[in-house]
Amino acid sequence: MTETEIYDRHVAKEKLHTEVHTNVSSPGEGELVAVVRGKLDNRTLDHKIRIRENTLEEAYNYFDNGELFESGQWREVPNHHLSDDGKRVISGQTPSDHGESTIEEWLHGTPVPNMIDDLTELWVDAKEESIRPD
C-alpha cells in the first residue's frame, strides 16, 4: 500500500487505534487540554486541543512511520465555543442546533469519532501537500 492510498472505511475502523491524553499543558501552547492521537498502520495523527483566551483551538501534527511531516497552525475549532465559565463546550451554528457537553464528553464525542476521517482523508491531503513541489 502506498502512503497516500485511500483505505476502505470498514477496514480502517478495525485497524484504528485512538488515545486521549489529557492534562498535557506545556509552556507557550496556551492551556493544552488534550492530545487525541490516532494510529493507522504507518500513519499517526496528533489532534491537539487547547484553550487560549477562552477560545477552543486545535492544531494537527501528521506523522508517517513516526516522522513528523506536517505541523499545522493553531485555529479556532469551527462551530464550537466555550461556555462563559470555560468548562463546557457548546456545539452548533444556531441556538436551535446547539448541544452542550463537558470538555471530556466533547473529546470523546467529536475528535475521537472523527479520527477515522482525519487519518483516511486529512492525513492523505497533508501528505500529498507535503510532497508537492513548490
N, CA, C and O atoms as CSV, one atom per row, in Angstrom:
chain,resi,resn,atom,element,x,y,z
A,1,MET,N,N,0.841,-1.177,0.000
A,1,MET,CA,C,0.000,0.000,0.000
A,1,MET,C,C,0.884,1.237,0.000
A,1,MET,O,O,1.816,1.338,0.797
A,2,THR,N,N,0.596,2.166,-0.881
A,2,THR,CA,C,1.359,3.411,-0.881
A,2,THR,C,C,0.906,4.284,0.277
A,2,THR,O,O,-0.187,4.104,0.814
A,3,GLU,N,N,1.764,5.243,0.660
A,3,GLU,CA,C,1.421,6.066,1.823
A,3,GLU,C,C,0.191,6.930,1.606
A,3,GLU,O,O,-0.415,7.380,2.578
A,4,THR,N,N,-0.196,7.176,0.363
A,4,THR,CA,C,-1.358,8.028,0.140
A,4,THR,C,C,-2.578,7.242,-0.337
A,4,THR,O,O,-3.573,7.844,-0.740
A,5,GLU,N,N,-2.522,5.923,-0.302
A,5,GLU,CA,C,-3.666,5.129,-0.726
A,5,GLU,C,C,-4.828,5.328,0.237
A,5,GLU,O,O,-4.634,5.431,1.448
A,6,ILE,N,N,-6.025,5.379,-0.306
A,6,ILE,CA,C,-7.232,5.552,0.495
A,6,ILE,C,C,-7.661,4.176,1.023
A,6,ILE,O,O,-7.670,3.187,0.290
A,7,TYR,N,N,-8.012,4.139,2.303
A,7,TYR,CA,C,-8.461,2.904,2.944
A,7,TYR,C,C,-9.949,2.695,2.735
A,7,TYR,O,O,-10.703,3.657,2.590
A,8,ASP,N,N,-10.370,1.442,2.719
A,8,ASP,CA,C,-11.769,1.108,2.859
A,8,ASP,C,C,-12.158,1.494,4.289
A,8,ASP,O,O,-11.470,1.114,5.236
A,9,ARG,N,N,-13.229,2.228,4.454
A,9,ARG,CA,C,-13.614,2.773,5.760
A,9,ARG,C,C,-13.791,1.682,6.826
A,9,ARG,O,O,-13.359,1.861,7.965
A,10,HIS,N,N,-14.411,0.572,6.474
A,10,HIS,CA,C,-14.642,-0.502,7.449
A,10,HIS,C,C,-13.337,-1.162,7.888
A,10,HIS,O,O,-13.162,-1.476,9.065
A,11,VAL,N,N,-12.436,-1.369,6.954
A,11,VAL,CA,C,-11.127,-1.940,7.281
A,11,VAL,C,C,-10.352,-0.970,8.171
A,11,VAL,O,O,-9.734,-1.378,9.155
A,12,ALA,N,N,-10.389,0.298,7.825
A,12,ALA,CA,C,-9.675,1.308,8.600
A,12,ALA,C,C,-10.206,1.377,10.028
A,12,ALA,O,O,-9.422,1.486,10.970
A,13,LYS,N,N,-11.514,1.317,10.201
A,13,LYS,CA,C,-12.103,1.369,11.548
A,13,LYS,C,C,-11.602,0.220,12.416
A,13,LYS,O,O,-11.357,0.399,13.609
A,14,GLU,N,N,-11.450,-0.960,11.817
A,14,GLU,CA,C,-10.971,-2.120,12.569
A,14,GLU,C,C,-9.511,-1.973,12.973
A,14,GLU,O,O,-9.111,-2.477,14.022
A,15,LYS,N,N,-8.711,-1.293,12.160
A,15,LYS,CA,C,-7.278,-1.141,12.422
A,15,LYS,C,C,-6.935,0.093,13.252
A,15,LYS,O,O,-5.837,0.182,13.802
A,16,LEU,N,N,-7.862,1.044,13.347
A,16,LEU,CA,C,-7.609,2.315,14.005
A,16,LEU,C,C,-7.410,2.145,15.509
A,16,LEU,O,O,-8.154,1.424,16.174
A,17,HIS,N,N,-6.391,2.825,16.027
A,17,HIS,CA,C,-6.140,2.872,17.468
A,17,HIS,C,C,-6.132,4.338,17.877
A,17,HIS,O,O,-5.398,5.142,17.302
A,18,THR,N,N,-6.962,4.693,18.888
A,18,THR,CA,C,-7.006,6.084,19.352
A,18,THR,C,C,-6.701,6.150,20.835
A,18,THR,O,O,-7.060,5.262,21.608
A,19,GLU,N,N,-6.027,7.229,21.211
A,19,GLU,CA,C,-5.696,7.508,22.612
A,19,GLU,C,C,-6.037,8.965,22.879
A,19,GLU,O,O,-5.864,9.821,22.011
A,20,VAL,N,N,-6.524,9.243,24.087
A,20,VAL,CA,C,-6.776,10.615,24.504
A,20,VAL,C,C,-5.866,10.906,25.683
A,20,VAL,O,O,-5.957,10.255,26.724
A,21,HIS,N,N,-4.994,11.882,25.516
A,21,HIS,CA,C,-4.079,12.296,26.585
A,21,HIS,C,C,-4.547,13.655,27.089
A,21,HIS,O,O,-4.618,14.619,26.327
A,22,THR,N,N,-4.867,13.725,28.379
A,22,THR,CA,C,-5.308,14.990,28.967
A,22,THR,C,C,-4.264,15.478,29.960
A,22,THR,O,O,-3.310,14.767,30.278
A,23,ASN,N,N,-4.457,16.692,30.443
A,23,ASN,CA,C,-3.510,17.310,31.382
A,23,ASN,C,C,-2.103,17.336,30.807
A,23,ASN,O,O,-1.146,16.908,31.452
A,24,VAL,N,N,-1.994,17.838,29.598
A,24,VAL,CA,C,-0.714,17.826,28.885
A,24,VAL,C,C,-0.207,19.232,28.589
A,24,VAL,O,O,0.536,19.433,27.628
A,25,SER,N,N,-0.606,20.217,29.415
A,25,SER,CA,C,-0.209,21.605,29.163
A,25,SER,C,C,1.301,21.746,29.086
A,25,SER,O,O,2.051,21.072,29.793
A,26,SER,N,N,1.719,22.636,28.211
A,26,SER,CA,C,3.140,22.921,28.077
A,26,SER,C,C,3.310,24.417,27.826
A,26,SER,O,O,2.412,25.059,27.283
A,27,PRO,N,N,4.454,24.975,28.217
A,27,PRO,CA,C,4.673,26.421,28.047
A,27,PRO,C,C,4.547,26.845,26.593
A,27,PRO,O,O,4.997,26.139,25.690
A,28,GLY,N,N,3.936,27.996,26.373
A,28,GLY,CA,C,3.849,28.547,25.027
A,28,GLY,C,C,2.706,28.027,24.188
A,28,GLY,O,O,2.491,28.529,23.084
A,29,GLU,N,N,1.961,27.040,24.661
A,29,GLU,CA,C,0.887,26.474,23.858
A,29,GLU,C,C,-0.490,26.834,24.401
A,29,GLU,O,O,-1.486,26.260,23.960
A,30,GLY,N,N,-0.575,27.771,25.347
A,30,GLY,CA,C,-1.858,28.045,25.974
A,30,GLY,C,C,-2.178,26.902,26.913
A,30,GLY,O,O,-1.293,26.131,27.284
A,31,GLU,N,N,-3.433,26.789,27.297
A,31,GLU,CA,C,-3.829,25.677,28.158
A,31,GLU,C,C,-4.159,24.487,27.276
A,31,GLU,O,O,-5.279,24.363,26.781
A,32,LEU,N,N,-3.183,23.616,27.081
A,32,LEU,CA,C,-3.373,22.444,26.236
A,32,LEU,C,C,-4.269,21.472,26.981
A,32,LEU,O,O,-3.865,20.903,27.995
A,33,VAL,N,N,-5.479,21.279,26.488
A,33,VAL,CA,C,-6.486,20.466,27.149
A,33,VAL,C,C,-6.245,18.992,26.897
A,33,VAL,O,O,-6.351,18.172,27.809
A,34,ALA,N,N,-5.918,18.654,25.649
A,34,ALA,CA,C,-5.765,17.240,25.308
A,34,ALA,C,C,-5.026,17.089,23.981
A,34,ALA,O,O,-4.952,18.008,23.164
A,35,VAL,N,N,-4.489,15.899,23.811
A,35,VAL,CA,C,-3.986,15.461,22.518
A,35,VAL,C,C,-4.709,14.155,22.222
A,35,VAL,O,O,-4.603,13.185,22.972
A,36,VAL,N,N,-5.446,14.148,21.117
A,36,VAL,CA,C,-6.100,12.923,20.661
A,36,VAL,C,C,-5.194,12.346,19.593
A,36,VAL,O,O,-5.001,12.951,18.539
A,37,ARG,N,N,-4.640,11.178,19.864
A,37,ARG,CA,C,-3.699,10.555,18.929
A,37,ARG,C,C,-4.380,9.367,18.257
A,37,ARG,O,O,-4.963,8.501,18.908
A,38,GLY,N,N,-4.282,9.361,16.932
A,38,GLY,CA,C,-4.801,8.241,16.160
A,38,GLY,C,C,-3.663,7.575,15.418
A,38,GLY,O,O,-2.758,8.239,14.914
A,39,LYS,N,N,-3.720,6.236,15.356
A,39,LYS,CA,C,-2.715,5.469,14.618
A,39,LYS,C,C,-3.425,4.491,13.696
A,39,LYS,O,O,-4.366,3.801,14.089
A,40,LEU,N,N,-2.948,4.452,12.460
A,40,LEU,CA,C,-3.473,3.547,11.455
A,40,LEU,C,C,-2.290,3.116,10.596
A,40,LEU,O,O,-1.802,3.873,9.757
A,41,ASP,N,N,-1.839,1.885,10.823
A,41,ASP,CA,C,-0.645,1.372,10.145
A,41,ASP,C,C,0.525,2.330,10.343
A,41,ASP,O,O,0.919,2.584,11.480
A,42,ASN,N,N,1.093,2.870,9.253
A,42,ASN,CA,C,2.253,3.766,9.358
A,42,ASN,C,C,1.863,5.213,9.640
A,42,ASN,O,O,2.734,6.066,9.814
A,43,ARG,N,N,0.570,5.496,9.686
A,43,ARG,CA,C,0.078,6.867,9.857
A,43,ARG,C,C,-0.195,7.160,11.333
A,43,ARG,O,O,-0.755,6.334,12.054
A,44,THR,N,N,0.208,8.342,11.758
A,44,THR,CA,C,-0.123,8.829,13.098
A,44,THR,C,C,-0.561,10.277,12.959
A,44,THR,O,O,0.001,11.041,12.173
A,45,LEU,N,N,-1.568,10.636,13.731
A,45,LEU,CA,C,-2.072,11.997,13.724
A,45,LEU,C,C,-2.301,12.429,15.160
A,45,LEU,O,O,-2.985,11.741,15.917
A,46,ASP,N,N,-1.734,13.558,15.536
A,46,ASP,CA,C,-1.986,14.173,16.835
A,46,ASP,C,C,-2.904,15.362,16.620
A,46,ASP,O,O,-2.534,16.331,15.957
A,47,HIS,N,N,-4.090,15.285,17.179
A,47,HIS,CA,C,-5.059,16.385,17.142
A,47,HIS,C,C,-4.949,17.077,18.490
A,47,HIS,O,O,-5.444,16.580,19.501
A,48,LYS,N,N,-4.290,18.236,18.490
A,48,LYS,CA,C,-4.050,18.972,19.733
A,48,LYS,C,C,-5.184,19.968,19.951
A,48,LYS,O,O,-5.623,20.643,19.019
A,49,ILE,N,N,-5.649,20.050,21.193
A,49,ILE,CA,C,-6.753,20.930,21.530
A,49,ILE,C,C,-6.347,21.772,22.731
A,49,ILE,O,O,-5.860,21.248,23.732
A,50,ARG,N,N,-6.551,23.089,22.622
A,50,ARG,CA,C,-6.179,23.975,23.713
A,50,ARG,C,C,-7.256,25.040,23.912
A,50,ARG,O,O,-8.119,25.266,23.064
A,51,ILE,N,N,-7.158,25.678,25.072
A,51,ILE,CA,C,-7.981,26.846,25.363
A,51,ILE,C,C,-7.022,28.015,25.454
A,51,ILE,O,O,-6.053,27.998,26.213
A,52,ARG,N,N,-7.317,29.030,24.661
A,52,ARG,CA,C,-6.484,30.234,24.665
A,52,ARG,C,C,-7.417,31.433,24.636
A,52,ARG,O,O,-8.232,31.583,23.725
A,53,GLU,N,N,-7.287,32.272,25.633
A,53,GLU,CA,C,-8.143,33.445,25.762
A,53,GLU,C,C,-9.617,33.051,25.673
A,53,GLU,O,O,-10.399,33.690,24.969
A,54,ASN,N,N,-9.983,31.998,26.393
A,54,ASN,CA,C,-11.343,31.448,26.474
A,54,ASN,C,C,-11.904,31.022,25.107
A,54,ASN,O,O,-13.115,31.039,24.889
A,55,THR,N,N,-11.002,30.642,24.198
A,55,THR,CA,C,-11.381,30.146,22.874
A,55,THR,C,C,-10.836,28.732,22.711
A,55,THR,O,O,-9.695,28.453,23.076
A,56,LEU,N,N,-11.654,27.845,22.163
A,56,LEU,CA,C,-11.252,26.473,21.891
A,56,LEU,C,C,-10.516,26.449,20.556
A,56,LEU,O,O,-11.082,26.829,19.531
A,57,GLU,N,N,-9.254,26.003,20.560
A,57,GLU,CA,C,-8.438,25.966,19.354
A,57,GLU,C,C,-7.894,24.559,19.117
A,57,GLU,O,O,-7.814,23.747,20.039
A,58,GLU,N,N,-7.521,24.286,17.863
A,58,GLU,CA,C,-6.976,22.983,17.500
A,58,GLU,C,C,-5.832,23.137,16.512
A,58,GLU,O,O,-5.740,24.123,15.780
A,59,ALA,N,N,-4.967,22.134,16.512
A,59,ALA,CA,C,-3.881,22.040,15.531
A,59,ALA,C,C,-3.608,20.554,15.318
A,59,ALA,O,O,-3.855,19.737,16.205
A,60,TYR,N,N,-3.102,20.212,14.145
A,60,TYR,CA,C,-2.835,18.824,13.796
A,60,TYR,C,C,-1.354,18.633,13.490
A,60,TYR,O,O,-0.743,19.455,12.806
A,61,ASN,N,N,-0.782,17.548,13.999
A,61,ASN,CA,C,0.566,17.120,13.610
A,61,ASN,C,C,0.422,15.773,12.912
A,61,ASN,O,O,-0.220,14.859,13.430
A,62,TYR,N,N,1.023,15.660,11.738
A,62,TYR,CA,C,0.924,14.463,10.915
A,62,TYR,C,C,2.272,13.750,10.881
A,62,TYR,O,O,3.314,14.379,10.698
A,63,PHE,N,N,2.239,12.418,11.061
A,63,PHE,CA,C,3.448,11.609,11.070
A,63,PHE,C,C,3.312,10.457,10.085
A,63,PHE,O,O,2.230,9.894,9.916
A,64,ASP,N,N,4.412,10.116,9.442
A,64,ASP,CA,C,4.494,8.951,8.563
A,64,ASP,C,C,5.653,8.104,9.065
A,64,ASP,O,O,6.796,8.560,9.085
A,65,ASN,N,N,5.366,6.886,9.466
A,65,ASN,CA,C,6.383,5.998,10.054
A,65,ASN,C,C,7.129,6.689,11.197
A,65,ASN,O,O,8.344,6.543,11.331
A,66,GLY,N,N,6.397,7.436,12.014
A,66,GLY,CA,C,6.986,8.092,13.179
A,66,GLY,C,C,7.676,9.412,12.905
A,66,GLY,O,O,8.104,10.085,13.843
A,67,GLU,N,N,7.797,9.802,11.642
A,67,GLU,CA,C,8.450,11.064,11.288
A,67,GLU,C,C,7.412,12.142,11.030
A,67,GLU,O,O,6.487,11.957,10.239
A,68,LEU,N,N,7.578,13.268,11.707
A,68,LEU,CA,C,6.685,14.402,11.516
A,68,LEU,C,C,6.898,14.968,10.117
A,68,LEU,O,O,8.026,15.296,9.748
A,69,PHE,N,N,5.818,15.087,9.330
A,69,PHE,CA,C,5.964,15.694,8.011
A,69,PHE,C,C,5.115,16.956,7.856
A,69,PHE,O,O,5.289,17.696,6.888
A,70,GLU,N,N,4.210,17.210,8.785
A,70,GLU,CA,C,3.394,18.422,8.713
A,70,GLU,C,C,2.935,18.793,10.112
A,70,GLU,O,O,2.404,17.959,10.845
A,71,SER,N,N,3.142,20.041,10.471
A,71,SER,CA,C,2.701,20.561,11.760
A,71,SER,C,C,1.776,21.735,11.486
A,71,SER,O,O,2.213,22.785,11.015
A,72,GLY,N,N,0.502,21.553,11.782
A,72,GLY,CA,C,-0.493,22.564,11.456
A,72,GLY,C,C,-0.486,23.747,12.405
A,72,GLY,O,O,0.008,23.666,13.530
A,73,GLN,N,N,-1.041,24.833,11.929
A,73,GLN,CA,C,-1.181,26.056,12.718
A,73,GLN,C,C,-2.415,25.956,13.608
A,73,GLN,O,O,-3.395,25.291,13.270
A,74,TRP,N,N,-2.343,26.625,14.741
A,74,TRP,CA,C,-3.498,26.681,15.635
A,74,TRP,C,C,-4.604,27.488,14.978
A,74,TRP,O,O,-4.349,28.513,14.346
A,75,ARG,N,N,-5.855,27.011,15.135
A,75,ARG,CA,C,-7.017,27.738,14.627
A,75,ARG,C,C,-8.199,27.454,15.535
A,75,ARG,O,O,-8.223,26.453,16.251
A,76,GLU,N,N,-9.172,28.340,15.498
A,76,GLU,CA,C,-10.374,28.158,16.306
A,76,GLU,C,C,-11.136,26.937,15.795
A,76,GLU,O,O,-11.242,26.733,14.585
A,77,VAL,N,N,-11.666,26.129,16.707
A,77,VAL,CA,C,-12.458,24.965,16.321
A,77,VAL,C,C,-13.780,25.480,15.726
A,77,VAL,O,O,-14.522,26.187,16.408
A,78,PRO,N,N,-14.081,25.139,14.480
A,78,PRO,CA,C,-15.291,25.652,13.841
A,78,PRO,C,C,-16.565,25.151,14.535
A,78,PRO,O,O,-16.646,23.993,14.944
A,79,ASN,N,N,-17.540,26.029,14.657
A,79,ASN,CA,C,-18.863,25.705,15.205
A,79,ASN,C,C,-18.848,25.197,16.642
A,79,ASN,O,O,-19.777,24.510,17.067
A,80,HIS,N,N,-17.812,25.526,17.383
A,80,HIS,CA,C,-17.712,25.147,18.796
A,80,HIS,C,C,-17.155,26.326,19.573
A,80,HIS,O,O,-16.231,27.000,19.119
A,81,HIS,N,N,-17.723,26.570,20.743
A,81,HIS,CA,C,-17.152,27.592,21.607
A,81,HIS,C,C,-17.350,27.175,23.063
A,81,HIS,O,O,-18.080,26.230,23.366
A,82,LEU,N,N,-16.696,27.888,23.932
A,82,LEU,CA,C,-16.742,27.555,25.352
A,82,LEU,C,C,-17.846,28.339,26.052
A,82,LEU,O,O,-18.203,29.446,25.649
A,83,SER,N,N,-18.372,27.737,27.108
A,83,SER,CA,C,-19.324,28.446,27.955
A,83,SER,C,C,-18.589,29.585,28.653
A,83,SER,O,O,-17.359,29.627,28.655
A,84,ASP,N,N,-19.334,30.496,29.238
A,84,ASP,CA,C,-18.729,31.654,29.907
A,84,ASP,C,C,-17.745,31.240,30.996
A,84,ASP,O,O,-16.745,31.921,31.218
A,85,ASP,N,N,-18.022,30.125,31.678
A,85,ASP,CA,C,-17.111,29.675,32.739
A,85,ASP,C,C,-15.941,28.853,32.192
A,85,ASP,O,O,-15.046,28.478,32.949
A,86,GLY,N,N,-15.938,28.563,30.867
A,86,GLY,CA,C,-14.839,27.838,30.232
A,86,GLY,C,C,-14.803,26.356,30.525
A,86,GLY,O,O,-13.792,25.707,30.257
A,87,LYS,N,N,-15.880,25.794,31.071
A,87,LYS,CA,C,-15.870,24.379,31.463
A,87,LYS,C,C,-16.724,23.486,30.572
A,87,LYS,O,O,-16.695,22.263,30.708
A,88,ARG,N,N,-17.482,24.088,29.665
A,88,ARG,CA,C,-18.349,23.306,28.789
A,88,ARG,C,C,-18.151,23.753,27.346
A,88,ARG,O,O,-17.844,24.915,27.076
A,89,VAL,N,N,-18.331,22.814,26.427
A,89,VAL,CA,C,-18.241,23.101,25.000
A,89,VAL,C,C,-19.660,23.195,24.453
A,89,VAL,O,O,-20.490,22.315,24.680
A,90,ILE,N,N,-19.919,24.269,23.735
A,90,ILE,CA,C,-21.212,24.463,23.096
A,90,ILE,C,C,-20.986,24.278,21.601
A,90,ILE,O,O,-20.185,24.988,20.991
A,91,SER,N,N,-21.697,23.321,21.018
A,91,SER,CA,C,-21.517,22.960,19.610
A,91,SER,C,C,-22.737,23.390,18.808
A,91,SER,O,O,-23.861,23.348,19.308
A,92,GLY,N,N,-22.519,23.797,17.578
A,92,GLY,CA,C,-23.611,24.148,16.680
A,92,GLY,C,C,-23.487,25.560,16.164
A,92,GLY,O,O,-22.758,26.385,16.714
A,93,GLN,N,N,-24.218,25.822,15.090
A,93,GLN,CA,C,-24.166,27.134,14.455
A,93,GLN,C,C,-25.276,28.063,14.922
A,93,GLN,O,O,-25.092,29.279,14.953
A,94,THR,N,N,-26.410,27.512,15.280
A,94,THR,CA,C,-27.548,28.328,15.690
A,94,THR,C,C,-28.082,27.824,17.021
A,94,THR,O,O,-27.799,26.686,17.397
A,95,PRO,N,N,-28.845,28.631,17.741
A,95,PRO,CA,C,-29.409,28.173,19.015
A,95,PRO,C,C,-30.260,26.907,18.882
A,95,PRO,O,O,-30.322,26.104,19.814
A,96,SER,N,N,-30.913,26.724,17.738
A,96,SER,CA,C,-31.777,25.554,17.580
A,96,SER,C,C,-31.002,24.259,17.356
A,96,SER,O,O,-31.554,23.181,17.580
A,97,ASP,N,N,-29.747,24.324,16.923
A,97,ASP,CA,C,-28.991,23.089,16.669
A,97,ASP,C,C,-27.817,22.901,17.616
A,97,ASP,O,O,-26.950,22.066,17.356
A,98,HIS,N,N,-27.766,23.657,18.706
A,98,HIS,CA,C,-26.586,23.543,19.555
A,98,HIS,C,C,-26.774,22.493,20.643
A,98,HIS,O,O,-27.884,22.223,21.101
A,99,GLY,N,N,-25.658,21.919,21.032
A,99,GLY,CA,C,-25.595,20.979,22.135
A,99,GLY,C,C,-24.510,21.442,23.085
A,99,GLY,O,O,-23.607,22.183,22.697
A,100,GLU,N,N,-24.598,21.008,24.318
A,100,GLU,CA,C,-23.623,21.430,25.323
A,100,GLU,C,C,-23.117,20.193,26.050
A,100,GLU,O,O,-23.899,19.309,26.400
A,101,SER,N,N,-21.808,20.132,26.278
A,101,SER,CA,C,-21.205,18.994,26.970
A,101,SER,C,C,-19.954,19.442,27.709
A,101,SER,O,O,-19.417,20.521,27.455
A,102,THR,N,N,-19.503,18.603,28.620
A,102,THR,CA,C,-18.228,18.896,29.272
A,102,THR,C,C,-17.130,18.738,28.230
A,102,THR,O,O,-17.339,18.121,27.186
A,103,ILE,N,N,-15.982,19.286,28.512
A,103,ILE,CA,C,-14.862,19.157,27.577
A,103,ILE,C,C,-14.512,17.679,27.376
A,103,ILE,O,O,-14.263,17.250,26.250
A,104,GLU,N,N,-14.491,16.902,28.461
A,104,GLU,CA,C,-14.181,15.464,28.364
A,104,GLU,C,C,-15.209,14.739,27.488
A,104,GLU,O,O,-14.835,13.921,26.648
A,105,GLU,N,N,-16.495,15.032,27.677
A,105,GLU,CA,C,-17.536,14.416,26.837
A,105,GLU,C,C,-17.345,14.812,25.377
A,105,GLU,O,O,-17.485,13.982,24.478
A,106,TRP,N,N,-17.023,16.091,25.144
A,106,TRP,CA,C,-16.824,16.566,23.780
A,106,TRP,C,C,-15.645,15.861,23.109
A,106,TRP,O,O,-15.721,15.498,21.935
A,107,LEU,N,N,-14.551,15.668,23.860
A,107,LEU,CA,C,-13.380,14.978,23.302
A,107,LEU,C,C,-13.757,13.598,22.771
A,107,LEU,O,O,-13.345,13.210,21.678
A,108,HIS,N,N,-14.545,12.861,23.556
A,108,HIS,CA,C,-14.920,11.501,23.160
A,108,HIS,C,C,-16.087,11.473,22.180
A,108,HIS,O,O,-16.331,10.454,21.534
A,109,GLY,N,N,-16.811,12.591,22.068
A,109,GLY,CA,C,-17.960,12.639,21.174
A,109,GLY,C,C,-17.693,13.280,19.830
A,109,GLY,O,O,-18.486,13.118,18.904
A,110,THR,N,N,-16.574,14.019,19.700
A,110,THR,CA,C,-16.282,14.683,18.428
A,110,THR,C,C,-14.894,14.321,17.892
A,110,THR,O,O,-14.821,13.644,16.867
A,111,PRO,N,N,-13.780,14.736,18.530
A,111,PRO,CA,C,-12.474,14.410,17.943
A,111,PRO,C,C,-12.190,12.912,17.831
A,111,PRO,O,O,-11.620,12.474,16.832
A,112,VAL,N,N,-12.574,12.118,18.831
A,112,VAL,CA,C,-12.273,10.674,18.766
A,112,VAL,C,C,-13.018,10.011,17.608
A,112,VAL,O,O,-12.380,9.337,16.799
A,113,PRO,N,N,-14.358,10.173,17.488
A,113,PRO,CA,C,-15.040,9.552,16.345
A,113,PRO,C,C,-14.594,10.096,14.987
A,113,PRO,O,O,-14.638,9.378,13.987
A,114,ASN,N,N,-14.166,11.361,14.948
A,114,ASN,CA,C,-13.723,11.949,13.678
A,114,ASN,C,C,-12.333,11.487,13.259
A,114,ASN,O,O,-11.920,11.744,12.129
A,115,MET,N,N,-11.609,10.818,14.135
A,115,MET,CA,C,-10.232,10.404,13.831
A,115,MET,C,C,-10.173,9.500,12.605
A,115,MET,O,O,-9.191,9.547,11.864
A,116,ILE,N,N,-11.185,8.685,12.371
A,116,ILE,CA,C,-11.175,7.805,11.199
A,116,ILE,C,C,-11.098,8.641,9.918
A,116,ILE,O,O,-10.347,8.307,9.002
A,117,ASP,N,N,-11.870,9.719,9.857
A,117,ASP,CA,C,-11.816,10.592,8.676
A,117,ASP,C,C,-10.499,11.364,8.634
A,117,ASP,O,O,-9.928,11.569,7.563
A,118,ASP,N,N,-10.024,11.787,9.795
A,118,ASP,CA,C,-8.768,12.537,9.852
A,118,ASP,C,C,-7.605,11.710,9.318
A,118,ASP,O,O,-6.742,12.237,8.616
A,119,LEU,N,N,-7.574,10.416,9.645
A,119,LEU,CA,C,-6.458,9.573,9.207
A,119,LEU,C,C,-6.634,9.003,7.805
A,119,LEU,O,O,-5.651,8.602,7.183
A,120,THR,N,N,-7.847,8.956,7.298
A,120,THR,CA,C,-8.039,8.406,5.956
A,120,THR,C,C,-8.221,9.482,4.898
A,120,THR,O,O,-8.075,9.203,3.708
A,121,GLU,N,N,-8.540,10.719,5.311
A,121,GLU,CA,C,-8.725,11.792,4.337
A,121,GLU,C,C,-7.761,12.956,4.579
A,121,GLU,O,O,-6.954,13.282,3.709
A,122,LEU,N,N,-7.840,13.575,5.743
A,122,LEU,CA,C,-6.975,14.731,6.022
A,122,LEU,C,C,-5.497,14.353,5.987
A,122,LEU,O,O,-4.676,15.120,5.483
A,123,TRP,N,N,-5.154,13.187,6.513
A,123,TRP,CA,C,-3.764,12.735,6.518
A,123,TRP,C,C,-3.250,12.648,5.081
A,123,TRP,O,O,-2.143,13.094,4.779
A,124,VAL,N,N,-4.061,12.072,4.205
A,124,VAL,CA,C,-3.671,11.923,2.796
A,124,VAL,C,C,-3.473,13.288,2.156
A,124,VAL,O,O,-2.493,13.509,1.445
A,125,ASP,N,N,-4.404,14.204,2.406
A,125,ASP,CA,C,-4.275,15.550,1.843
A,125,ASP,C,C,-2.996,16.229,2.327
A,125,ASP,O,O,-2.280,16.850,1.541
A,126,ALA,N,N,-2.712,16.109,3.627
A,126,ALA,CA,C,-1.496,16.724,4.185
A,126,ALA,C,C,-0.246,16.086,3.589
A,126,ALA,O,O,0.720,16.785,3.283
A,127,LYS,N,N,-0.259,14.774,3.423
A,127,LYS,CA,C,0.900,14.071,2.865
A,127,LYS,C,C,1.137,14.495,1.420
A,127,LYS,O,O,2.269,14.780,1.032
A,128,GLU,N,N,0.078,14.536,0.632
A,128,GLU,CA,C,0.224,14.929,-0.768
A,128,GLU,C,C,0.699,16.372,-0.876
A,128,GLU,O,O,1.514,16.695,-1.740
A,129,GLU,N,N,0.193,17.242,-0.003
A,129,GLU,CA,C,0.632,18.656,0.005
A,129,GLU,C,C,2.106,18.759,0.384
A,129,GLU,O,O,2.827,19.604,-0.148
A,130,SER,N,N,2.555,17.905,1.301
A,130,SER,CA,C,3.953,17.987,1.767
A,130,SER,C,C,4.954,17.516,0.712
A,130,SER,O,O,6.115,17.923,0.741
A,131,ILE,N,N,4.517,16.665,-0.217
A,131,ILE,CA,C,5.447,16.175,-1.241
A,131,ILE,C,C,5.282,16.896,-2.575
A,131,ILE,O,O,6.043,16.650,-3.511
A,132,ARG,N,N,4.292,17.785,-2.667
A,132,ARG,CA,C,4.061,18.532,-3.893
A,132,ARG,C,C,5.171,19.568,-4.063
A,132,ARG,O,O,5.470,20.305,-3.123
A,133,PRO,N,N,5.783,19.638,-5.238
A,133,PRO,CA,C,6.823,20.645,-5.458
A,133,PRO,C,C,6.238,22.054,-5.402
A,133,PRO,O,O,5.098,22.285,-5.806
A,134,ASP,N,N,7.038,22.989,-4.894
A,134,ASP,CA,C,6.576,24.383,-4.756
A,134,ASP,C,C,6.427,25.060,-6.077
A,134,ASP,O,O,6.049,26.230,-6.132
